[in-house]
Coordinates of C-alpha atoms and ligand atoms in Angstrom, one line a residue:
X1 CA 106.9 29.0 65.3
X2 CA 110.3 30.7 65.6
X3 CA 109.5 33.8 63.8
X4 CA 106.3 34.8 65.6
X5 CA 106.0 38.4 66.7
X6 CA 103.8 40.2 69.2
X7 CA 101.0 42.1 67.4
X8 CA 98.4 44.5 68.7
X9 CA 95.2 44.7 66.6
X10 CA 91.7 46.0 67.5
X11 CA 93.1 46.6 71.0
X12 CA 94.0 42.9 71.4
X13 CA 97.4 41.2 71.6
X14 CA 98.2 38.2 69.5
X15 CA 101.2 36.5 68.0
X16 CA 101.6 36.3 64.2
X17 CA 104.3 35.3 61.8
X18 CA 106.7 37.8 60.3
X19 CA 105.4 36.9 56.8
X20 CA 101.8 37.7 57.9
X21 CA 102.9 41.0 59.4
X22 CA 104.7 42.0 56.2
X23 CA 101.4 41.3 54.3
X24 CA 99.4 43.4 56.7
X25 CA 101.9 46.3 56.5
X26 CA 100.8 46.7 52.9
X27 CA 97.3 47.5 54.0
X28 CA 97.7 49.1 57.5
X29 CA 99.9 51.6 59.2
X30 CA 101.8 49.4 61.6
X31 CA 104.5 50.7 63.9
X32 CA 107.0 48.8 66.2
X33 CA 107.1 49.9 69.8
X34 CA 110.4 49.4 71.6
X35 CA 108.7 50.0 74.9
X36 CA 106.2 47.2 74.3
X37 CA 108.4 45.0 72.1
X38 CA 105.2 44.7 69.9
X39 CA 103.9 45.8 66.6
X40 CA 100.9 48.0 66.9
X41 CA 98.2 48.5 64.2
X42 CA 97.6 52.2 64.5
X43 CA 94.6 52.0 62.1
X44 CA 92.6 49.6 64.2
X45 CA 93.9 50.2 67.7
X46 CA 94.1 52.9 70.3
X47 CA 97.6 54.0 71.2
X48 CA 99.5 56.9 72.7
X49 CA 103.0 58.2 73.4
X50 CA 104.9 58.8 76.6
X51 CA 107.8 61.0 75.8
X52 CA 108.9 59.2 72.6
X53 CA 107.7 55.8 73.5
X54 CA 104.7 54.3 71.7
X55 CA 102.2 52.7 74.0
X56 CA 99.3 50.4 73.5
X57 CA 95.9 51.3 74.9
X58 CA 96.3 48.3 77.3
X59 CA 99.4 49.8 78.8
X60 CA 97.8 53.2 79.1
X61 CA 94.8 51.9 80.9
X62 CA 96.5 49.3 83.1
X63 CA 99.6 51.3 83.9
X64 CA 98.1 54.4 85.3
X65 CA 99.1 56.6 82.4
X66 CA 97.3 60.0 82.2
X67 CA 97.1 62.4 79.3
X68 CA 98.8 65.7 80.0
X69 CA 97.6 68.9 78.4
X70 CA 101.0 70.5 78.4
X71 CA 103.1 67.8 76.9
X72 CA 100.3 66.4 74.8
X73 CA 101.2 62.8 75.6
X74 CA 100.6 60.2 78.3
X75 CA 102.7 60.3 81.5
X76 CA 102.8 57.9 84.5
X77 CA 100.4 59.3 87.1
X78 CA 103.2 59.9 89.6
X79 CA 104.7 62.3 87.1
X80 CA 101.5 64.4 86.7
X81 CA 99.7 67.1 88.6
X82 CA 96.1 68.1 88.6
X83 CA 95.2 71.7 88.3
X84 CA 92.3 72.7 90.5
X85 CA 91.3 75.8 88.6
X86 CA 91.2 74.3 85.1
X87 CA 90.5 70.7 86.1
X88 CA 93.3 69.6 83.7
X89 CA 96.2 67.3 84.2
X90 CA 99.7 68.4 83.3
X91 CA 103.2 66.9 83.6
X92 CA 105.2 67.5 86.7
X93 CA 107.5 69.8 84.7
X94 CA 104.7 72.3 84.2
X95 CA 105.3 75.6 85.9
X96 CA 102.4 75.4 88.3
X97 CA 101.5 77.3 91.5
X98 CA 100.9 75.7 94.8
X99 CA 98.7 77.1 97.7
X100 CA 100.9 77.2 100.8
X101 CA 97.8 76.6 103.0
X102 CA 95.9 73.7 101.4
X103 CA 98.7 72.4 99.1
X104 CA 96.4 72.3 96.1
X105 CA 97.9 73.1 92.7
X106 CA 96.8 75.8 90.3
X107 CA 97.7 76.8 86.7
X108 CA 100.2 79.5 86.1
X109 CA 97.4 81.8 85.0
X110 CA 95.6 81.6 88.3
X111 CA 95.6 84.8 90.5
X112 CA 97.2 83.7 93.8
X113 CA 96.9 85.9 96.9
X114 CA 100.1 86.8 98.6
X115 CA 100.9 87.6 102.2
X116 CA 104.3 87.3 104.0
X117 CA 105.9 85.5 101.1
X118 CA 103.2 82.8 101.1
X119 CA 100.6 82.3 98.4
X120 CA 97.0 81.4 98.9
X121 CA 94.2 80.1 96.8
X122 CA 90.8 81.9 96.8
X123 CA 89.3 79.5 99.3
X124 CA 92.1 79.6 101.8
X125 CA 92.3 83.4 101.4
X126 CA 88.6 83.6 102.3
X127 CA 89.2 81.6 105.5
X128 CA 92.1 83.7 106.6
X129 CA 92.0 86.3 109.3
X130 CA 91.5 89.5 107.3
X131 CA 94.4 92.0 107.1
X132 CA 92.0 94.8 107.4
X133 CA 90.6 95.0 110.9
X134 CA 87.0 96.1 111.5
X135 CA 86.7 99.7 112.5
X136 CA 88.2 100.2 116.0
X137 CA 88.7 96.4 116.4
X138 CA 92.5 96.6 116.5
X139 CA 93.4 95.4 120.0
X140 CA 97.2 94.8 119.6
X141 CA 97.8 98.2 121.2
X142 CA 99.8 101.3 120.5
X143 CA 103.4 101.6 121.6
X144 CA 105.3 104.8 121.1
X145 CA 108.3 104.5 119.0
X146 CA 111.3 106.7 118.7
X147 CA 114.9 106.8 117.7
X148 CA 117.4 107.6 120.4
X149 CA 117.3 111.0 122.2
X150 CA 114.2 112.5 120.7
X151 CA 111.4 114.7 121.9
X152 CA 108.5 112.9 123.6
X153 CA 106.1 114.1 120.8
X154 CA 104.5 111.1 119.2
X155 CA 102.4 111.2 116.0
X156 CA 100.1 108.5 114.7
X157 CA 98.5 109.0 111.4
X158 CA 95.4 107.6 109.7
X159 CA 95.5 107.7 105.9
X160 CA 92.3 106.8 104.2
X161 CA 92.2 105.3 100.7
X162 CA 89.3 104.7 98.4
X163 CA 88.5 103.6 94.8
X164 CA 90.7 100.6 95.2
X165 CA 91.4 98.8 91.9
X166 CA 90.9 95.1 92.7
X167 CA 90.8 93.5 96.1
X168 CA 91.2 95.7 99.3
X169 CA 92.6 92.8 101.3
X170 CA 95.2 92.1 98.7
X171 CA 96.3 95.7 98.5
X172 CA 96.5 96.0 102.2
X173 CA 98.5 92.9 102.6
X174 CA 100.9 93.8 99.8
X175 CA 101.6 97.0 101.6
X176 CA 101.9 95.4 105.0
X177 CA 104.3 92.8 103.5
X178 CA 106.8 95.7 103.1
X179 CA 106.3 96.9 106.7
X180 CA 109.4 95.5 108.3
X181 CA 108.8 97.2 111.7
X182 CA 105.0 96.6 111.9
X183 CA 104.4 100.3 112.0
X184 CA 101.1 100.1 110.2
X185 CA 97.9 98.2 110.4
X186 CA 94.6 98.6 108.4
X187 CA 91.1 99.1 109.5
X188 CA 87.8 99.3 107.7
X189 CA 86.1 102.7 107.6
X190 CA 82.6 103.0 106.4
X191 CA 83.1 106.3 104.6
X192 CA 86.0 105.0 102.5
X193 CA 87.5 101.7 101.3
X194 CA 89.8 101.3 104.3
X195 CA 92.6 103.2 106.2
X196 CA 96.2 102.7 107.1
X197 CA 96.9 103.5 110.8
X198 CA 100.3 103.9 112.2
X199 CA 101.7 103.4 115.6
X200 CA 102.6 106.6 117.5
X201 CA 106.1 107.5 116.3
X202 CA 108.3 110.5 116.5
X203 CA 108.8 112.5 113.3
X204 CA 112.3 111.1 112.9
X205 CA 111.0 107.5 113.3
X206 CA 108.4 108.2 110.6
X207 CA 111.1 109.6 108.3
X208 CA 113.3 106.6 109.0
X209 CA 110.5 104.3 107.7
X210 CA 111.1 105.5 104.2
X211 CA 107.4 105.1 103.4
X212 CA 108.1 106.0 99.8
X213 CA 110.0 102.8 99.2
X214 CA 107.2 100.4 100.2
X215 CA 104.0 102.2 101.3
X216 CA 103.4 104.9 98.7
X217 CA 105.1 103.0 95.9
X218 CA 102.8 100.0 96.5
X219 CA 99.7 102.2 96.6
X220 CA 100.6 104.0 93.4
X221 CA 98.1 103.4 90.7
X222 CA 96.1 100.9 92.8
X223 CA 93.8 103.3 94.8
X224 CA 93.1 107.0 95.4
X225 CA 93.2 109.3 98.3
X226 CA 93.4 113.0 97.4
X227 CA 91.7 112.4 94.1
X228 CA 88.9 110.3 95.6
X229 CA 87.7 113.5 97.4
X230 CA 86.4 111.4 100.3
X231 CA 89.7 110.7 102.1
X232 CA 91.4 112.4 105.0
X233 CA 94.9 112.3 106.5
X234 CA 94.5 112.5 110.3
X235 CA 97.4 113.1 112.6
X236 CA 97.1 112.2 116.3
X237 CA 99.5 113.7 118.9
X238 CA 99.9 112.6 122.5
X239 CA 98.2 115.0 125.0
X240 CA 100.8 114.1 127.5
X241 CA 103.3 116.1 125.5
X242 CA 101.6 119.4 126.5
X243 CA 101.4 121.2 129.8
X244 CA 98.6 123.7 130.4
X245 CA 100.5 126.6 129.0
X246 CA 101.6 124.5 125.9
X247 CA 98.0 123.6 125.3
X248 CA 96.9 127.3 125.4
X249 CA 99.7 128.2 123.0
X250 CA 98.9 125.3 120.7
X251 CA 95.2 126.4 120.4
X252 CA 96.2 130.0 119.9
X253 CA 98.6 129.1 117.1
X254 CA 95.9 127.0 115.4
X255 CA 93.3 129.8 115.6
X256 CA 95.7 132.5 114.5
X257 CA 96.9 130.5 111.4
X258 CA 93.6 129.0 110.6
X259 CA 93.5 130.4 107.1
X260 CA 97.0 129.2 106.2
X261 CA 96.2 125.8 107.7
X262 CA 93.1 125.6 105.6
X263 CA 95.1 126.3 102.4
X264 CA 97.8 123.8 103.5
X265 CA 95.1 121.2 104.1
X266 CA 94.0 121.1 100.4
X267 CA 90.4 121.0 101.6
X268 CA 88.0 122.5 99.1
X269 CA 85.5 123.6 101.7
X270 CA 86.0 125.5 105.0
X271 CA 83.1 123.5 106.5
X272 CA 83.8 120.1 105.0
X273 CA 81.7 117.5 106.8
X274 CA 84.7 115.7 108.3
X275 CA 86.9 118.7 108.9
X276 CA 84.9 121.8 109.8
X277 CA 87.2 124.7 110.5
X278 CA 84.5 126.4 112.6
X279 CA 84.3 130.1 113.0
X280 CA 86.3 132.4 110.8
X281 CA 88.2 134.8 113.0
X282 CA 90.2 137.8 111.9
X283 CA 93.8 137.6 113.0
X284 CA 93.4 140.8 115.0
X285 CA 90.6 139.4 117.1
X286 CA 92.3 136.1 118.1
X287 CA 92.6 135.9 121.8
X288 CA 94.2 133.1 123.8
X289 CA 91.1 133.2 125.9
X290 CA 88.8 132.4 123.0
X291 CA 91.3 129.9 121.5
X292 CA 91.9 127.8 124.5
X293 CA 88.3 127.7 125.6
X294 CA 86.8 126.8 122.2
X295 CA 86.9 123.0 122.1
X296 CA 85.5 120.8 119.4
X297 CA 84.9 117.1 119.5
X298 CA 84.2 114.2 117.2
X299 CA 84.4 113.5 113.5
X300 CA 83.1 116.8 112.1
X301 CA 85.9 119.1 113.3
X302 CA 89.3 120.0 112.0
X303 CA 90.9 119.7 115.5
X304 CA 89.3 117.0 117.6
X305 CA 89.9 116.9 121.4
X306 CA 87.6 114.0 122.0
X307 CA 90.1 111.2 122.5
X308 CA 91.3 110.4 125.9
X309 CA 95.0 110.5 125.1
X310 CA 95.4 112.3 121.8
X311 CA 94.6 115.5 120.0
X312 CA 93.6 114.8 116.4
X313 CA 94.5 117.1 113.6
X314 CA 91.8 116.2 111.1
X315 CA 92.4 119.1 108.7
X316 CA 94.4 117.4 105.9
X317 CA 92.9 115.9 102.9
X318 CA 94.3 112.4 102.1
X319 CA 97.3 112.1 99.8
X320 CA 99.4 109.4 98.1
X321 CA 102.2 111.8 97.5
X322 CA 105.1 111.1 99.9
X323 CA 106.3 114.7 99.9
X324 CA 102.8 116.1 100.7
X325 CA 102.4 113.4 103.4
X326 CA 105.7 114.2 105.1
X327 CA 105.1 118.0 104.8
X328 CA 101.8 117.5 106.8
X329 CA 103.6 115.5 109.5
X330 CA 106.3 118.1 109.7
X331 CA 103.8 120.9 110.0
X332 CA 102.0 119.2 112.9
X333 CA 105.3 118.4 114.5
X334 CA 106.5 122.0 114.2
X335 CA 103.3 123.5 115.6
X336 CA 103.4 121.2 118.7
X337 CA 107.1 121.9 119.3
X338 CA 106.7 125.6 119.1
X339 CA 103.6 125.5 121.3
X340 CA 105.8 123.9 124.0
X341 CA 108.7 126.3 123.4
X342 CA 109.3 129.7 124.9
X343 CA 109.2 131.5 121.5
X344 CA 106.9 134.5 121.8
X345 CA 106.7 135.8 118.3
X346 CA 105.4 133.2 115.9
X347 CA 105.4 133.6 112.1
X348 CA 104.0 131.2 109.5
X349 CA 107.5 130.8 108.2
X350 CA 108.7 129.6 111.6
X351 CA 106.2 126.7 111.4
X352 CA 107.7 125.5 108.1
X353 CA 111.0 124.0 109.2
X354 CA 112.0 120.6 107.8
X355 CA 112.7 118.7 104.7
X356 CA 109.3 119.1 103.0
X357 CA 107.2 121.6 104.8
X358 CA 108.5 124.9 103.4
X359 CA 108.8 123.8 99.9
X360 CA 105.2 122.5 100.0
X361 CA 103.8 125.7 101.5
X362 CA 105.7 127.7 98.9
X363 CA 104.4 125.5 96.1
X364 CA 100.9 126.3 97.2
X365 CA 101.7 129.9 97.6
X366 CA 100.7 130.1 101.2
X367 CA 102.2 133.3 102.7
X368 CA 101.4 135.3 105.8
X369 CA 102.9 138.6 106.9
X370 CA 101.2 138.7 110.3
X371 CA 103.0 137.8 113.4
X372 CA 101.4 136.1 116.3
X373 CA 102.6 137.7 119.5
X374 CA 102.0 134.8 121.9
X375 CA 103.7 136.6 124.8
X376 CA 101.4 139.5 124.6
X377 CA 98.2 137.4 124.2
X378 CA 99.4 135.3 127.1
X379 CA 99.7 138.4 129.3
X380 CA 96.3 139.6 128.3
X381 CA 94.8 136.2 129.0
X382 CA 96.4 136.1 132.5
X383 CA 95.0 139.5 133.3
X384 CA 91.5 138.5 132.1
X385 CA 91.5 135.3 134.1
X386 CA 92.8 137.1 137.2
X387 CA 90.0 139.6 136.8
X388 CA 87.3 136.8 136.4
X389 CA 88.6 134.8 139.3
X390 CA 88.9 137.9 141.5
X391 CA 85.4 139.0 140.5
X392 CA 83.9 135.7 141.3
X393 CA 85.8 135.4 144.6
X394 CA 85.0 138.9 145.9
X395 CA 81.5 139.7 144.5
X396 CA 78.0 138.6 145.0
X397 CA 75.8 139.5 142.1
X398 CA 72.2 140.3 141.5
X399 CA 70.6 138.5 138.5
X400 CA 66.9 139.5 137.9
X401 CA 65.7 139.3 141.5
X402 CA 68.2 136.5 142.6
X403 CA 71.3 136.9 144.7
X404 CA 74.0 134.9 143.0
X405 CA 77.6 133.8 143.5
X406 CA 79.8 132.0 140.9
X407 CA 82.8 129.8 140.4
X408 CA 85.0 128.4 137.6
X409 CA 84.4 124.7 136.9
X410 CA 86.5 123.4 134.1
X411 CA 86.1 125.7 131.1
X412 CA 82.8 127.1 132.4
X413 CA 81.6 129.7 134.9
X414 CA 78.8 128.2 137.0
X415 CA 76.5 130.7 138.8
X416 CA 74.3 129.7 141.8
X417 CA 71.5 131.6 143.3
X418 CA 70.5 131.7 146.9
X419 CA 67.2 130.1 147.4
X420 CA 64.9 129.7 150.4
X421 CA 63.2 126.4 151.1
X422 CA 61.1 126.2 154.2
X423 CA 63.2 128.9 155.9
X424 CA 66.5 127.1 154.9
X425 CA 68.9 128.9 152.6
X426 CA 70.6 126.8 150.0
X427 CA 72.6 127.2 146.7
X428 CA 70.8 126.3 143.5
X429 CA 72.6 126.0 140.2
X430 CA 71.3 128.8 138.0
X431 CA 73.4 129.4 135.0
X432 CA 76.4 128.1 133.2
X433 CA 78.6 130.3 130.9
X434 CA 81.3 129.2 128.5
X435 CA 84.5 130.8 129.5
X436 CA 85.3 131.1 125.8
X437 CA 82.3 133.3 125.3
X438 CA 82.8 135.4 128.4
X439 CA 83.7 139.0 128.4
X440 CA 81.9 140.8 131.2
X441 CA 79.5 139.7 134.0
X442 CA 77.1 142.5 133.0
X443 CA 76.8 141.1 129.5
X444 CA 75.1 138.0 131.0
X445 CA 72.9 140.0 133.4
X446 CA 75.0 139.6 136.5
X447 CA 75.4 142.9 138.3
X448 CA 77.5 143.7 141.4
X449 CA 75.4 143.5 144.5
X450 CA 77.9 143.5 147.4
X451 CA 81.0 142.0 148.8
X452 CA 80.7 138.3 148.9
X453 CA 82.6 137.8 152.1
X454 CA 80.3 140.4 153.9
X455 CA 77.2 138.7 152.5
X456 CA 78.5 135.3 153.7
X457 CA 79.2 136.7 157.2
X458 CA 75.8 138.2 157.3
X459 CA 74.2 134.8 156.4
X460 CA 76.2 132.9 158.9
X461 CA 79.3 132.1 156.9
X462 CA 77.9 129.4 154.7
X463 CA 78.1 131.1 151.3
Ligands
ZN1 ZN1 94.4 76.9 99.4

């Protein structure tokens, strides 16, 4: 019995003599396993390898060995991982990906989602708070940002993108990952894929963000803005930057250079649905009176005064070109700064200061010889307003067969007629005229009747 050896045949262990084994070896393919200290009949039994060790089927089944697709052998279960996406088991040395949220493991071919250096599987990504906020559902607030010692002009932009290749959330988060100062956030916008919205920042602060290095470089080739034809670049500026005179000058500059601004905007149509430039006015007929009193509101206009704290320049078509983008911000900045300056003679060239603006304007061959003489228009406007105020203060009018007086309320002239109700005289609102339209009282059918003070005295001082 001394020379019995352990033998594995038809998936059963037994002990046989060495002589018997040698006989069997003539007929079968039998191999010795160091690991098992056993001869295994590979023709009749199941077997496998772990690394270079030959294992019997008993060991594989009882010892928690699992077949690994990558190494093509059996490994102890503790040295294996299960891939969720392919439902395969691989060895622990396989270059797998792990979801940082649920901890599940995925093959190297699986498309992980990334945000803030973490990766996420599809399921966890679905459950996450979206990077792109719903329209107007961003409640973290806007905080003006500037570098030291700068003008209090803040500009916030909205850049719309469309035709996104792949997943919008992934694109948004890959851009925002590079946003070290949290200058941007994203919102849905029903007319395009989504939009990037910035905090209000000074021009220098925007420049210092080096958007080209992470924002535009990340968007490149992954979506469209200008080419989509649906996208705009809107620039908000803070109303608080302007005093009354600055506002009047701002509007006059916009009206006077409307043609040049249209060319600069890269819009194809003057009356584009989201940026209607309104009335075409010849430069010679631009008055401060008309400019300051013509106000447009909402999503259809090129210059929107609707928001409580900002004026919105809606003229620019979207762009993914950093130089074009910066040229647009510079232009808005320059217009606002000059509006609030004391410069009287404004030329198109004067509005083009900066690193990008002039080159951009020249590249599009936008030239203008006419000068805007703001000082002169301001003087005319003052004279006109004085005349209107004086006329309303001093005159009573006759309109059809009504005696009327008027006053300025906001940007309108409101006329009242004197009415008689059961012997009591009272003022009834009769007519309302836009100051922007106004030229003379007669034009609206209001003719001089008498001195207002005398009429008032005559009626007992009430009117
Ligand atoms: Zn996960």
